[in-house]
Tab-separated table of C-alpha atoms in Angstrom:
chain	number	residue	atom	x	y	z
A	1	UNK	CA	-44.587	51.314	-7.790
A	2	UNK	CA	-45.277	52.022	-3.957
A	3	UNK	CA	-47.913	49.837	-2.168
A	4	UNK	CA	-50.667	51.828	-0.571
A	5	UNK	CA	-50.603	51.917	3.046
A	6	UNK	CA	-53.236	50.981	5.428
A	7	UNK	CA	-54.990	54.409	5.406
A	8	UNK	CA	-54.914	54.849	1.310
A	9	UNK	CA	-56.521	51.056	1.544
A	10	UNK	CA	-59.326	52.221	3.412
A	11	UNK	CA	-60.011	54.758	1.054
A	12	UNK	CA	-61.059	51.608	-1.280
A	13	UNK	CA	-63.703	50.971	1.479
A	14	UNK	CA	-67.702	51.960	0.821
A	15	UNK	CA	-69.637	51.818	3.912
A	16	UNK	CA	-73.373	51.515	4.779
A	17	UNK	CA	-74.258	54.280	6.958
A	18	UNK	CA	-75.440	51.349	9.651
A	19	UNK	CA	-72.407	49.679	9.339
A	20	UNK	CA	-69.678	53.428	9.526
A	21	UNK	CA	-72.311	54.453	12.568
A	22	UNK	CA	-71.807	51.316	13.922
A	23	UNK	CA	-68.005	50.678	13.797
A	24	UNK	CA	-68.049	54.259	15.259
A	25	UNK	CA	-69.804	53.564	18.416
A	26	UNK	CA	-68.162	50.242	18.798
A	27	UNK	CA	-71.299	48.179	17.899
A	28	UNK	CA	-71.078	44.790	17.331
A	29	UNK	CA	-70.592	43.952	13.373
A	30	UNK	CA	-70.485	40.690	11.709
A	31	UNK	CA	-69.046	40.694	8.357
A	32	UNK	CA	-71.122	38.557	5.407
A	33	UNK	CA	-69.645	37.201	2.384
A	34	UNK	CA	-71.528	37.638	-1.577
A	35	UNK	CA	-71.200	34.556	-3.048
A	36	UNK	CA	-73.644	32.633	-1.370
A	37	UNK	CA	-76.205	34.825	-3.022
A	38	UNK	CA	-74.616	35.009	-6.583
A	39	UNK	CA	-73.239	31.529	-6.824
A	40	UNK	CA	-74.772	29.778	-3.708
A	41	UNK	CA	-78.734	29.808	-4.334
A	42	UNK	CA	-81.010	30.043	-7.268
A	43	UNK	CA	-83.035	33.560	-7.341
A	44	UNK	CA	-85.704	34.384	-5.147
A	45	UNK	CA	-84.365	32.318	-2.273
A	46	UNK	CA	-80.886	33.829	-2.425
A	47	UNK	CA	-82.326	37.200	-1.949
A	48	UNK	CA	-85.270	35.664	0.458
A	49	UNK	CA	-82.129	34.529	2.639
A	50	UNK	CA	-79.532	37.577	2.557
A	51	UNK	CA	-82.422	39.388	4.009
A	52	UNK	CA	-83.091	36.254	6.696
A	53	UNK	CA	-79.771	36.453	7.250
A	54	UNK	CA	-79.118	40.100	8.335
A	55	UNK	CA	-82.512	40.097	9.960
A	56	UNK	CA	-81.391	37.227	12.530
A	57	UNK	CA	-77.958	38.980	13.251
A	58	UNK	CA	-79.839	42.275	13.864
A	59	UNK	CA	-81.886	39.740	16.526
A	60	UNK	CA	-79.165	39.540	17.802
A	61	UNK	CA	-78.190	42.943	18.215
A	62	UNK	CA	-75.341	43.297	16.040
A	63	UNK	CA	-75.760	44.837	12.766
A	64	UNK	CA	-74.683	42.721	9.626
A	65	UNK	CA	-72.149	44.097	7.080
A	66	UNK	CA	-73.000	41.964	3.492
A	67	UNK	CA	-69.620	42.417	1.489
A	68	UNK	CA	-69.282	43.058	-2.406
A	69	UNK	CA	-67.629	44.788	-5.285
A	70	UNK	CA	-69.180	47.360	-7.432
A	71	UNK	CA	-67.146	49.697	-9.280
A	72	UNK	CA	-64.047	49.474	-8.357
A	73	UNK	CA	-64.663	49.688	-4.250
A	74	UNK	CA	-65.219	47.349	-1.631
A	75	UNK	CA	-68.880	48.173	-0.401
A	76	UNK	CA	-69.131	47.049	3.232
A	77	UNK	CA	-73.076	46.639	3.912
A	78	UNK	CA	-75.133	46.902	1.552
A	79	UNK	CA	-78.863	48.527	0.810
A	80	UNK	CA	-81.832	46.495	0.092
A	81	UNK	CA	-81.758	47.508	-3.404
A	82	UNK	CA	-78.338	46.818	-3.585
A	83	UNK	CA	-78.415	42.984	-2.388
A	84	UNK	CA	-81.738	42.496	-4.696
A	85	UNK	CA	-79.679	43.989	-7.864
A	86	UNK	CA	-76.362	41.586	-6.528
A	87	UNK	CA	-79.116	38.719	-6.199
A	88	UNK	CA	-80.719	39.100	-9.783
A	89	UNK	CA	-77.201	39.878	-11.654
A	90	UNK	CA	-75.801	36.796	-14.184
A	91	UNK	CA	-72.093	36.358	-14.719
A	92	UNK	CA	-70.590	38.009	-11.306
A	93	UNK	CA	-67.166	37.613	-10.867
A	94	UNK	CA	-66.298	35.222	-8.028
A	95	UNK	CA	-63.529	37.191	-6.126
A	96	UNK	CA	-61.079	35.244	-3.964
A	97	UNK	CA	-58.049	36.680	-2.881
A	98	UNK	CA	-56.251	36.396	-6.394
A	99	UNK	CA	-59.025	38.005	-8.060
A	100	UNK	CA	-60.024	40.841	-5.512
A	101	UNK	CA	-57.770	43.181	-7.058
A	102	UNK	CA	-58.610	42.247	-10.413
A	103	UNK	CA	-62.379	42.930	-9.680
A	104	UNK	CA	-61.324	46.239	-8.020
A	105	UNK	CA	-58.876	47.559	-11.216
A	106	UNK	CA	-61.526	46.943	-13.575
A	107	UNK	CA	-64.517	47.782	-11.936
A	108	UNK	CA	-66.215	44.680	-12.049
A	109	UNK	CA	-68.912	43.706	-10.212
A	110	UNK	CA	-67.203	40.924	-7.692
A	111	UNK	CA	-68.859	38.841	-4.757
A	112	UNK	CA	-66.419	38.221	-2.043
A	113	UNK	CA	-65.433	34.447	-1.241
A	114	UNK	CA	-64.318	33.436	1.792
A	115	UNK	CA	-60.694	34.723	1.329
A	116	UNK	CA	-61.891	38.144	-0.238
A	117	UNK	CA	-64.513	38.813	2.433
A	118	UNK	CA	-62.275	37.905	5.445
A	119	UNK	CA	-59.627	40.412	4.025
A	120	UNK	CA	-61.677	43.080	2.970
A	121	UNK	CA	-63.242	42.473	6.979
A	122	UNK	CA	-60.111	42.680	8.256
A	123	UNK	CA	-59.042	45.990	6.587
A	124	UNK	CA	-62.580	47.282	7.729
A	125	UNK	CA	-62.157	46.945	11.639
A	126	UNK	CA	-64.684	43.794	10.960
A	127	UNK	CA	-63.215	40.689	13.838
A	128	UNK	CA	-65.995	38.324	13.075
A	129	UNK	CA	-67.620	37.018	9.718
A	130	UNK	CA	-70.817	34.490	9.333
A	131	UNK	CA	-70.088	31.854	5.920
A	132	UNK	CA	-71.845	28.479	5.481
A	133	UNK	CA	-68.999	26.190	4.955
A	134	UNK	CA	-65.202	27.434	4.327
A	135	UNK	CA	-63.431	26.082	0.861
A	136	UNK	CA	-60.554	23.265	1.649
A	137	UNK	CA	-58.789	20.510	-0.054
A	138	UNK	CA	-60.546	19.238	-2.953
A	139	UNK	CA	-60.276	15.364	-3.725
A	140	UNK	CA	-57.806	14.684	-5.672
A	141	UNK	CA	-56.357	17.122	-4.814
A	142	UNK	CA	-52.552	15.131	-4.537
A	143	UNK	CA	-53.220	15.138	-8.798
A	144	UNK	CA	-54.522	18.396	-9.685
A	145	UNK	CA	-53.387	20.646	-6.149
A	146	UNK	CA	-56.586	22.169	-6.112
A	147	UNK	CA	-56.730	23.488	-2.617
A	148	UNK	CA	-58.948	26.268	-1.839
A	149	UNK	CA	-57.483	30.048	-0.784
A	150	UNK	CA	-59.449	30.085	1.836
A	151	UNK	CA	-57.065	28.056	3.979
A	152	UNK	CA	-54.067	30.079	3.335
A	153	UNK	CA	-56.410	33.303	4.385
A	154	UNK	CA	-57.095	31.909	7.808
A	155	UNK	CA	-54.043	31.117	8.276
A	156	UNK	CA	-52.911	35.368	8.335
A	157	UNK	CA	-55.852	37.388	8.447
A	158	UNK	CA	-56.805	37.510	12.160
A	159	UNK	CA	-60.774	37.608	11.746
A	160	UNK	CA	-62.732	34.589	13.373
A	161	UNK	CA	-64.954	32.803	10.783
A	162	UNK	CA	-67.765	30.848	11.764
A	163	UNK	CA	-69.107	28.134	9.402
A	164	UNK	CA	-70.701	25.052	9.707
A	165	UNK	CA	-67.407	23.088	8.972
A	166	UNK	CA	-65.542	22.531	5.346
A	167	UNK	CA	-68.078	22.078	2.722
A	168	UNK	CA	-68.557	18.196	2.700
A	169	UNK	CA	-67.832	17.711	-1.295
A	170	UNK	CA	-64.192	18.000	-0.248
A	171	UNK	CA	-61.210	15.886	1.372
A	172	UNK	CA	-62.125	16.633	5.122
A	173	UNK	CA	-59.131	15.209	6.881
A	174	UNK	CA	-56.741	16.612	4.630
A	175	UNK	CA	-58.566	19.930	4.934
A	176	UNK	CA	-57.977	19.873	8.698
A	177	UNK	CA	-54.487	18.282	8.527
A	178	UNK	CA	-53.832	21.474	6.302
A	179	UNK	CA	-55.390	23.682	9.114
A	180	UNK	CA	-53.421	22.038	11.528
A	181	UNK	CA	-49.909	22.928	9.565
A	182	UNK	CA	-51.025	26.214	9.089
A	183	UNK	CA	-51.665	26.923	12.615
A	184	UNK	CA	-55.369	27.571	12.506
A	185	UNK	CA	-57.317	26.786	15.734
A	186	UNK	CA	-60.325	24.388	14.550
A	187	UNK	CA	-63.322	24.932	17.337
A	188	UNK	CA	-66.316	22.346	17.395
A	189	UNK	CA	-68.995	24.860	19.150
A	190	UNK	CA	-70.392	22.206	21.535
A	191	UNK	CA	-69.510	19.390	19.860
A	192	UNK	CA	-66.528	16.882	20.122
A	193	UNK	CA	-67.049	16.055	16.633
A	194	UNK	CA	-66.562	17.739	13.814
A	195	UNK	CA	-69.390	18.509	11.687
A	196	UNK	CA	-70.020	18.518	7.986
A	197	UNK	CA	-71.781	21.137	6.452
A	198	UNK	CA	-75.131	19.025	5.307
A	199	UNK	CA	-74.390	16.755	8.389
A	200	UNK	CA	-73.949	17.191	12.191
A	201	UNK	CA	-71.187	14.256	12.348
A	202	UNK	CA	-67.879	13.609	10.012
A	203	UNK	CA	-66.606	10.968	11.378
A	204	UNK	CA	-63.454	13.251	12.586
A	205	UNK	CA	-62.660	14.462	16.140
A	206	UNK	CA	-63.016	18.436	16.342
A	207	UNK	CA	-59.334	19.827	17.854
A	208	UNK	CA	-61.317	21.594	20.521
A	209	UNK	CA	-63.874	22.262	21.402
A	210	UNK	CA	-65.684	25.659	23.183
A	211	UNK	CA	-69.480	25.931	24.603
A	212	UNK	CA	-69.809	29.358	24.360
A	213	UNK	CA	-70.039	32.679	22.666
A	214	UNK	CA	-67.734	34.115	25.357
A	215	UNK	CA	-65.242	31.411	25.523
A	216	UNK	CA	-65.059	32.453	22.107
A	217	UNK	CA	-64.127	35.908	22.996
A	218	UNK	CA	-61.592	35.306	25.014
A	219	UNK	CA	-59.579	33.105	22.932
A	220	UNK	CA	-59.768	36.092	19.896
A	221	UNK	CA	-58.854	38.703	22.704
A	222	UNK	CA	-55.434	36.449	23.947
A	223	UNK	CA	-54.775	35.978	20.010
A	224	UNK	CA	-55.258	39.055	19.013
A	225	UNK	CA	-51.450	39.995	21.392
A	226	UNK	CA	-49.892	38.072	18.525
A	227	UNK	CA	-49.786	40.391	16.114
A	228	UNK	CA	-48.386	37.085	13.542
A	229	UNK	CA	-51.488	34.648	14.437
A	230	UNK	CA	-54.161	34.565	11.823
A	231	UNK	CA	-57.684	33.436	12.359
A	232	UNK	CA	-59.875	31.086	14.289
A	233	UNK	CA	-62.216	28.783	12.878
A	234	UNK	CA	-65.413	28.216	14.783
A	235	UNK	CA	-67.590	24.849	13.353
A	236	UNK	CA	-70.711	25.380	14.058
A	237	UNK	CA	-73.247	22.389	13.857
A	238	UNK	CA	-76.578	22.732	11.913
A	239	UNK	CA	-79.438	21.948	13.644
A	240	UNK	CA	-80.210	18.549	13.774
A	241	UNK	CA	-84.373	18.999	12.605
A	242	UNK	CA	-81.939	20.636	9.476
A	243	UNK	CA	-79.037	18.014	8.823
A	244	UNK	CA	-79.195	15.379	6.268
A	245	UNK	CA	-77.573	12.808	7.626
A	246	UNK	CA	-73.803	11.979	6.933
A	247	UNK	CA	-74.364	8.271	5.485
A	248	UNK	CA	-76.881	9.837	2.980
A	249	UNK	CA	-75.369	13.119	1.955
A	250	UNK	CA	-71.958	10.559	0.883
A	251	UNK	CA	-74.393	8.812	-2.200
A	252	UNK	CA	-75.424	12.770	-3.412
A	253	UNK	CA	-72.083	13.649	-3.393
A	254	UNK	CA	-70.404	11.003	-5.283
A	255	UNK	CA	-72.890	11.367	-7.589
A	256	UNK	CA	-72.498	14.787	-8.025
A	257	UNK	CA	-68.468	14.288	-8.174
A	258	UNK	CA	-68.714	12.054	-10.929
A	259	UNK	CA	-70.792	14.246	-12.650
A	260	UNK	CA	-68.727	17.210	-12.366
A	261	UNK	CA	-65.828	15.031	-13.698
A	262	UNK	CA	-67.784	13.529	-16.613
A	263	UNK	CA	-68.512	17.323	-17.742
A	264	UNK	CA	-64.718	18.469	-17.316
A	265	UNK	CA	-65.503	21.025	-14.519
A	266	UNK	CA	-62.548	22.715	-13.378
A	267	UNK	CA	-61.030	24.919	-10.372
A	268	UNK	CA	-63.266	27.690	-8.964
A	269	UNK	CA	-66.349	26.176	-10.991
A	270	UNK	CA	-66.236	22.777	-9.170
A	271	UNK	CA	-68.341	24.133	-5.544
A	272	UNK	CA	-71.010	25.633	-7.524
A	273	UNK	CA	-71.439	22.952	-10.201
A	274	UNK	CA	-71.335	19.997	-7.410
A	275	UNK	CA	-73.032	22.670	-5.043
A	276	UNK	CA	-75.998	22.716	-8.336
A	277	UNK	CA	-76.184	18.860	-8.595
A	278	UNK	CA	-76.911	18.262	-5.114
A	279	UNK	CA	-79.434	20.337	-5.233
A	280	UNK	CA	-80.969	18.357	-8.067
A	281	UNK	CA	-80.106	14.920	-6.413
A	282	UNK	CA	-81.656	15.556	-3.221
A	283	UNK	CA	-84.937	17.671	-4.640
A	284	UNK	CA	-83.933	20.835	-3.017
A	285	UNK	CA	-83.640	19.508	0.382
A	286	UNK	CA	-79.583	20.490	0.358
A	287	UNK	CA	-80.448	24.224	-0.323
A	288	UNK	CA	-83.095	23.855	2.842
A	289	UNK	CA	-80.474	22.802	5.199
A	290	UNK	CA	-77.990	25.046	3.657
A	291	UNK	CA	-80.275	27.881	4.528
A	292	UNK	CA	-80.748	26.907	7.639
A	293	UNK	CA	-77.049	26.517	8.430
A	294	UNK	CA	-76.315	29.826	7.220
A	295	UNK	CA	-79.099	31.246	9.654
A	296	UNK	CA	-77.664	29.603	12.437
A	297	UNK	CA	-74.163	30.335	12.269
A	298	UNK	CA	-74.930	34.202	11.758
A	299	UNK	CA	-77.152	34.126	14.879
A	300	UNK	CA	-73.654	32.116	16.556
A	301	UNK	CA	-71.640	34.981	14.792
A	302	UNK	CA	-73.502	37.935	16.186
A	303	UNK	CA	-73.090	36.347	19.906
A	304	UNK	CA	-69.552	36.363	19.457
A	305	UNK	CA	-69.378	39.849	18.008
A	306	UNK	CA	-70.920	40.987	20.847
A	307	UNK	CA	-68.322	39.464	23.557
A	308	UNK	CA	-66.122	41.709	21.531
A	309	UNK	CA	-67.670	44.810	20.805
């Protein structure tokens, strides 16, 4: 059977008339991923935020493009009714890279991961996309090699992702060490330090480090004449009246580790089941801060998107 080409790929592509006029005119886009509403945040704040969220990049001036599947094409930007019915929907599939054409074939309904929505991105024109915190190396992972697909996606789709680090339930220096062998440049955005997720500070140095939106832009426009390099990683701090600190978020997530263990939670369904017990464990203060990361990185990514446009 012959592959599609480029062109018949596109065809697979559904876009928001503000996001086609946009990519048009050579306005700046930043691409948003899905699962942070389905499997991120309880409903009415995960709908309260996707609309915080696209509000704050239009702030910006860039116009956001909110990624999903529904039947059997990749909508790039979606409506208002669209993100409240993807908000209020049960049993979504959760569609990394190994399940994106899965989702598609069927017609299921799909939110994009961090893998998914940097590919679909990429075949959309899309350079820059707005997460909360990428997946990584789980721990334990030397036992059951569960290493997230989101590493392997940076490493060849050439779309610059900007998160507030790895999310902090996983191994963090074997995330980056893994970053590191896959060639993936790992930017602290003013910082020397790493951050993680919940918490401005890790404990590990950040491989470089950039101060602004258009530094940023010129290190994607000298990759982007390597037509083999992949993607940049930007960490992006939250704001410290936001963080929990480091030394506290380490108790929740033990606990919520152990927990996940005790109840024989497996592969995909270990973020959201830690994700839903640190919620629990810190009385809702995690899903504050995660908010508020999520907000801030998408104002970062719209910056950035503009040095390019």
């Amino acid at each position: 059977m012959q592959s599609l080409d480029g062109t018949e790929l596109r065809q697979l592509l559904v876009h928001s008339d503000e996001v086609r006029d946009a990519l048009a005119s050579g306005k700046p886009v930043v691409a948003l991923e899905s699962t942070i509403i389905t499997h991120g945040m309880p409903f009415p704040r995960n709908l309260e935020t996707a609309r915080q969220v696209e509000a704050d990049i239009r702030s910006e001036g860039a116009v956001p493009a909110t990624i999903a599947l529904m039947d059997g094409k990749i909508h790039v930007g979606l409506s208002d009714d669209d993100l409240e019915r993807l908000a209020r929907a049960e049993n979504v599939m959760k569609c990394s890279r190994a399940d994106l054409t899965f989702a598609l074939a069927t017609g299921t309904y799909g939110a994009t991961t961090v893998a998914a929505t940097m590919m679909a991105a990429d075949l959309a024109g899309i350079r820059v996309f707005a997460t909360g915190g990428i997946g990584g190396v789980h721990k334990g992972a030397e036992e059951s090699f569960d290493v997230s697909a989101d590493l392997d996606e940076l490493a060849r789709t050439p779309v610059c992702v900007v998160c507030a680090g790895a999310k902090a339930l996983l191994d963090l220096p074997k995330t980056l060490e893994v970053l590191e062998t896959k060639g993936v440049p790992v930017i602290g955005f003013g910082t020397a330090e790493l951050p993680a997720f919940w918490s401005r500070e890790s404990g590990l140095d950040a491989p470089y480090v950039l101060n602004t939106p258009a530094e940023i832009g010129a290190l994607m426009k000298m990759r982007a004449n390597f037509p083999d390099h992949g993607g940049v990683l930007i960490a992006n701090p939250v704001p410290e009246e936001n963080e929990i600190s480091r030394a506290e978020m380490a108790g929740y997530i033990d606990a919520a580790i152990r927990k996940a263990g005790s109840a024989g939670i497996r592969g995909k369904d270990v973020t959201p089941y830690v994700l839903g017990a640190i919620l629990e464990l810190t009385d809702g203060r995690s899903l504050d801060t995660n908010i508020a990361l999520v907000r801030n990185n998408a104002r970062l990514a719209a910056r950035i998107a503009s040095e390019l446009a």
